[in-house]
PDB file of C-alpha atoms in Angstrom:
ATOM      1  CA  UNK A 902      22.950  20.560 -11.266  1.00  0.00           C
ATOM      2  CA  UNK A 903      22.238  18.510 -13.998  1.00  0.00           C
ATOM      3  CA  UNK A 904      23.172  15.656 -12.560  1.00  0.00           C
ATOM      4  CA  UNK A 905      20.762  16.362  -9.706  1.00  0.00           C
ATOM      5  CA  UNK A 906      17.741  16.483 -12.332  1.00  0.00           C
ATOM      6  CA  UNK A 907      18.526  13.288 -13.745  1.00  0.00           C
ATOM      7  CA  UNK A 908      18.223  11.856 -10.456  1.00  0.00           C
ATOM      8  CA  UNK A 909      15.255  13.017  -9.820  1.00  0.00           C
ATOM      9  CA  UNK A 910      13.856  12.178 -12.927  1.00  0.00           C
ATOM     10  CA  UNK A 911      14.898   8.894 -12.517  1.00  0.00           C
ATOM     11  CA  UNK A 912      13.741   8.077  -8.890  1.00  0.00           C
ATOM     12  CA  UNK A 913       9.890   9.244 -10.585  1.00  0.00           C
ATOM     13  CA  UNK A 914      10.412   6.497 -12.954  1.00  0.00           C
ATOM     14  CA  UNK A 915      11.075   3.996 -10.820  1.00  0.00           C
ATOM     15  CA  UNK A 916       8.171   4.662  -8.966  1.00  0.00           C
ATOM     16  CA  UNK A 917       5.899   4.805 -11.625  1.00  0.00           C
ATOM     17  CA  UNK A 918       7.104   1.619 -12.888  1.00  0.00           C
ATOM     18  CA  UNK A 919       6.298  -0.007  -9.501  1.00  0.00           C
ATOM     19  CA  UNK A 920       2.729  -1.111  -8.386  1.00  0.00           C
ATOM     20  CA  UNK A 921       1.237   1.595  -6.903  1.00  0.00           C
ATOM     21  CA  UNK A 922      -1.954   3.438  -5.288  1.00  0.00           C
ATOM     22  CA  UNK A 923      -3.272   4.940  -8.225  1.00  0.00           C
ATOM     23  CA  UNK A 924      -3.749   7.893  -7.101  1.00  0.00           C
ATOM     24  CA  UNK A 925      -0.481   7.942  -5.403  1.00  0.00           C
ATOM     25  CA  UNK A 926       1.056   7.005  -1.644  1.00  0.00           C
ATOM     26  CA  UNK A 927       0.042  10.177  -0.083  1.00  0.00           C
ATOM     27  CA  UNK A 928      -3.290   9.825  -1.175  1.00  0.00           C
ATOM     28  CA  UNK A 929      -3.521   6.173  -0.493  1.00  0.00           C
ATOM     29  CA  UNK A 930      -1.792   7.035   3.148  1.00  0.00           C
ATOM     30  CA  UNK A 931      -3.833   9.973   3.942  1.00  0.00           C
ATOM     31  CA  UNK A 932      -7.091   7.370   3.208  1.00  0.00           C
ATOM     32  CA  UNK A 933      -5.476   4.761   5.593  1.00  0.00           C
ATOM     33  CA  UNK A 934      -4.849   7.429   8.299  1.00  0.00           C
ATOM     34  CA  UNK A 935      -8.817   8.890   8.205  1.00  0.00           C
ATOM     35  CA  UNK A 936     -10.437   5.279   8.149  1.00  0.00           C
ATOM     36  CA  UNK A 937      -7.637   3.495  10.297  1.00  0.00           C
ATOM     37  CA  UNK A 938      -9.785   3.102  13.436  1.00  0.00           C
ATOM     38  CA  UNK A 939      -9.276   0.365  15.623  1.00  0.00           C
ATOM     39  CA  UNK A 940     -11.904  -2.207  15.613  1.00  0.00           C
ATOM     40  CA  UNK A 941     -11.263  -3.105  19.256  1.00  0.00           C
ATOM     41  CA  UNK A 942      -9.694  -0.305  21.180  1.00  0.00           C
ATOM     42  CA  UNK A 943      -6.203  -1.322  20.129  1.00  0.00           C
ATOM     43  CA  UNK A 944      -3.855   0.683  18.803  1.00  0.00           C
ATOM     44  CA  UNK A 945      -0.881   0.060  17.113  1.00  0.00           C
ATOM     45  CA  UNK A 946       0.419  -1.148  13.601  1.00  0.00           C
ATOM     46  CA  UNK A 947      -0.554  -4.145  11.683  1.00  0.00           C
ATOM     47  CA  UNK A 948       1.640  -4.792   8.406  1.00  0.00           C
ATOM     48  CA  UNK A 949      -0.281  -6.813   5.261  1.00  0.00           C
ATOM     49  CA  UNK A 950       1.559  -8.308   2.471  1.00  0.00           C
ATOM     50  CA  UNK A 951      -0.987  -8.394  -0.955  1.00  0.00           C
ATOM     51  CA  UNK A 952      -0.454  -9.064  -4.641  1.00  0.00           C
ATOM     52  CA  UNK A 953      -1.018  -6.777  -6.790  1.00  0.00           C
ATOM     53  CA  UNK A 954      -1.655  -8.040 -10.362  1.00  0.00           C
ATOM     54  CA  UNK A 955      -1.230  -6.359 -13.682  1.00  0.00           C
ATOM     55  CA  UNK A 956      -4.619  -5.060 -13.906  1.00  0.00           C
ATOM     56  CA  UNK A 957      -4.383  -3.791 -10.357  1.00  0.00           C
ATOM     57  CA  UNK A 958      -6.823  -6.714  -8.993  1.00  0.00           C
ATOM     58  CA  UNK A 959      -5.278  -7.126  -5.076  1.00  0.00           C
ATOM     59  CA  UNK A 960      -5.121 -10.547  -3.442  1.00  0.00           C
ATOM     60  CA  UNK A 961      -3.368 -13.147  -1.228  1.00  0.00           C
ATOM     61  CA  UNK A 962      -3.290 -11.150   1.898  1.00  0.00           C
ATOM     62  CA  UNK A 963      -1.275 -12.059   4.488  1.00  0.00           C
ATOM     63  CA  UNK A 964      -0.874 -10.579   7.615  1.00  0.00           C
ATOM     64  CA  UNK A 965       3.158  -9.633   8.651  1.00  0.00           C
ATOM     65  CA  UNK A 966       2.095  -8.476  11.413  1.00  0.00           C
ATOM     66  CA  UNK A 967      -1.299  -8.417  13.943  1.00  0.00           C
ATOM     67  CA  UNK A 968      -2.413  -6.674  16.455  1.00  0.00           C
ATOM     68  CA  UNK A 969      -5.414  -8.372  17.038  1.00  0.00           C
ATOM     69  CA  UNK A 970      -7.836 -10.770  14.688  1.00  0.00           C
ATOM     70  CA  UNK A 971     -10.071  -7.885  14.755  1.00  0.00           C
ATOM     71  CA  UNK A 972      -7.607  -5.419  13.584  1.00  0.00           C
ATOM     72  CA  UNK A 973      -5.802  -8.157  10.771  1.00  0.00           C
ATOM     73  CA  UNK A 974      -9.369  -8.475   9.224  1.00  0.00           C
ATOM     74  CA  UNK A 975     -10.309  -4.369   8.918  1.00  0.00           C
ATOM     75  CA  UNK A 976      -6.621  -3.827   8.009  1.00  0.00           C
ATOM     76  CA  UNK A 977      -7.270  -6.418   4.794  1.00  0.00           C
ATOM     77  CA  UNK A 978     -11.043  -4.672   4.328  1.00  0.00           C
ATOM     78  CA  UNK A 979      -9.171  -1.213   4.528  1.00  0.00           C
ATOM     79  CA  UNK A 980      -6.937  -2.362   1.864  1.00  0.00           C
ATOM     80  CA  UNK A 981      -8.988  -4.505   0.106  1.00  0.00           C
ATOM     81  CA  UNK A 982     -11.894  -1.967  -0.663  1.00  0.00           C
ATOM     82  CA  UNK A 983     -10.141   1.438  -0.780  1.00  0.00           C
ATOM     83  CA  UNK A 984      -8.271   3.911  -3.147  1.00  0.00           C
ATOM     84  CA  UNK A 985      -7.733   1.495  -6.744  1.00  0.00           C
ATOM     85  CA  UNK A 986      -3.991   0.324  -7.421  1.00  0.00           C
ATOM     86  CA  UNK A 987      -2.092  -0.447 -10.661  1.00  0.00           C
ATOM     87  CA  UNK A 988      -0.301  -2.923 -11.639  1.00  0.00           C
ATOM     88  CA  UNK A 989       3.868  -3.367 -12.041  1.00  0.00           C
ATOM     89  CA  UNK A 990       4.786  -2.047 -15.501  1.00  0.00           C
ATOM     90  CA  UNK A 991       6.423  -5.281 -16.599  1.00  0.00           C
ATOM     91  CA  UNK A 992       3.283  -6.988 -16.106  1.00  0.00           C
ATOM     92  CA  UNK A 993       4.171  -9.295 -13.642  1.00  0.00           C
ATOM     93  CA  UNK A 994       1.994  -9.682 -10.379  1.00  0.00           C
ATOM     94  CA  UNK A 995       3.858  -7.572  -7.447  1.00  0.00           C
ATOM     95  CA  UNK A 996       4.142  -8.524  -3.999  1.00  0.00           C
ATOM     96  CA  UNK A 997       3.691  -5.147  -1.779  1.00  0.00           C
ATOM     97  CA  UNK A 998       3.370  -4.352   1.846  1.00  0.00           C
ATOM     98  CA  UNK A 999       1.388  -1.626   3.600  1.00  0.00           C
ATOM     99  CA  UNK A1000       1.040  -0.522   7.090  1.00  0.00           C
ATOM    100  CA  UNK A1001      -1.715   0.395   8.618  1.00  0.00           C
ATOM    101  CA  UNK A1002      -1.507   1.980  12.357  1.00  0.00           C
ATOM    102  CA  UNK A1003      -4.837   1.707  14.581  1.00  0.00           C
ATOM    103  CA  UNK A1004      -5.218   4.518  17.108  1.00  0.00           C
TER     104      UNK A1004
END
C-alpha cells in the first residue's frame, strides 16, 4: 500500500512539473469540447502542436493534423485565446500537442 501512494504521488508531480492548462486538462478539455464547433460543417479531429514558454505565453502553432483550413485556423484561435497555461518547471519552452474534435 505504500508503495501504491508513492506512485501516485509521484505521477502528480510529474504532471505538475509539465506545461500545463492552468487550470488543469479537464478543465482545459471540457472548454475545448463546449466551443469546439466546426467552422464548416466538418467534423472530425484536428491535432496542433504549440510552444509553451516559461511564462505560459503560447506560440509557433503548427497544425499535425487538418481537417479543413477553416477548422486548422479556429482550432489555433480555440487554443490560442482560451483557458491560460503555465510554463515547464525547468523553465525551458515546451513543445505540447492538443486535440481538438469538430462535431
Amino acid at each position: 500500500r505504500s508503495l501504491a501512494e508513492v506512485v501516485v504521488t509521484k505521477e502528480v508531480e510529474n504532471t505538475a512539473q509539465n506545461a500545463h492548462p492552468r487550470d488543469g486538462w479537464k478543465s482545459y478539455n471540457d472548454y475545448l469540447d463546449k466551443n469546439a464547433q466546426s467552422p464548416d460543417g466538418k467534423a472530425g479531429k484536428e491535432k496542433i502542436s504549440f510552444i509553451v514558454a516559461q511564462d505560459g505565453t503560447l506560440s509557433q502553432f503548427k497544425v499535425v493534423k487538418s481537417l479543413s483550413n477553416d477548422a486548422d485556423k479556429k482550432a489555433i484561435s480555440l487554443i490560442s485565446t482560451g483557458p491560460a497555461w503555465v510554463g515547464n518547471y525547468d523553465g525551458k519552452p515546451k513543445e505540447v500537442t492538443v486535440t481538438v474534435k469538430f462535431r
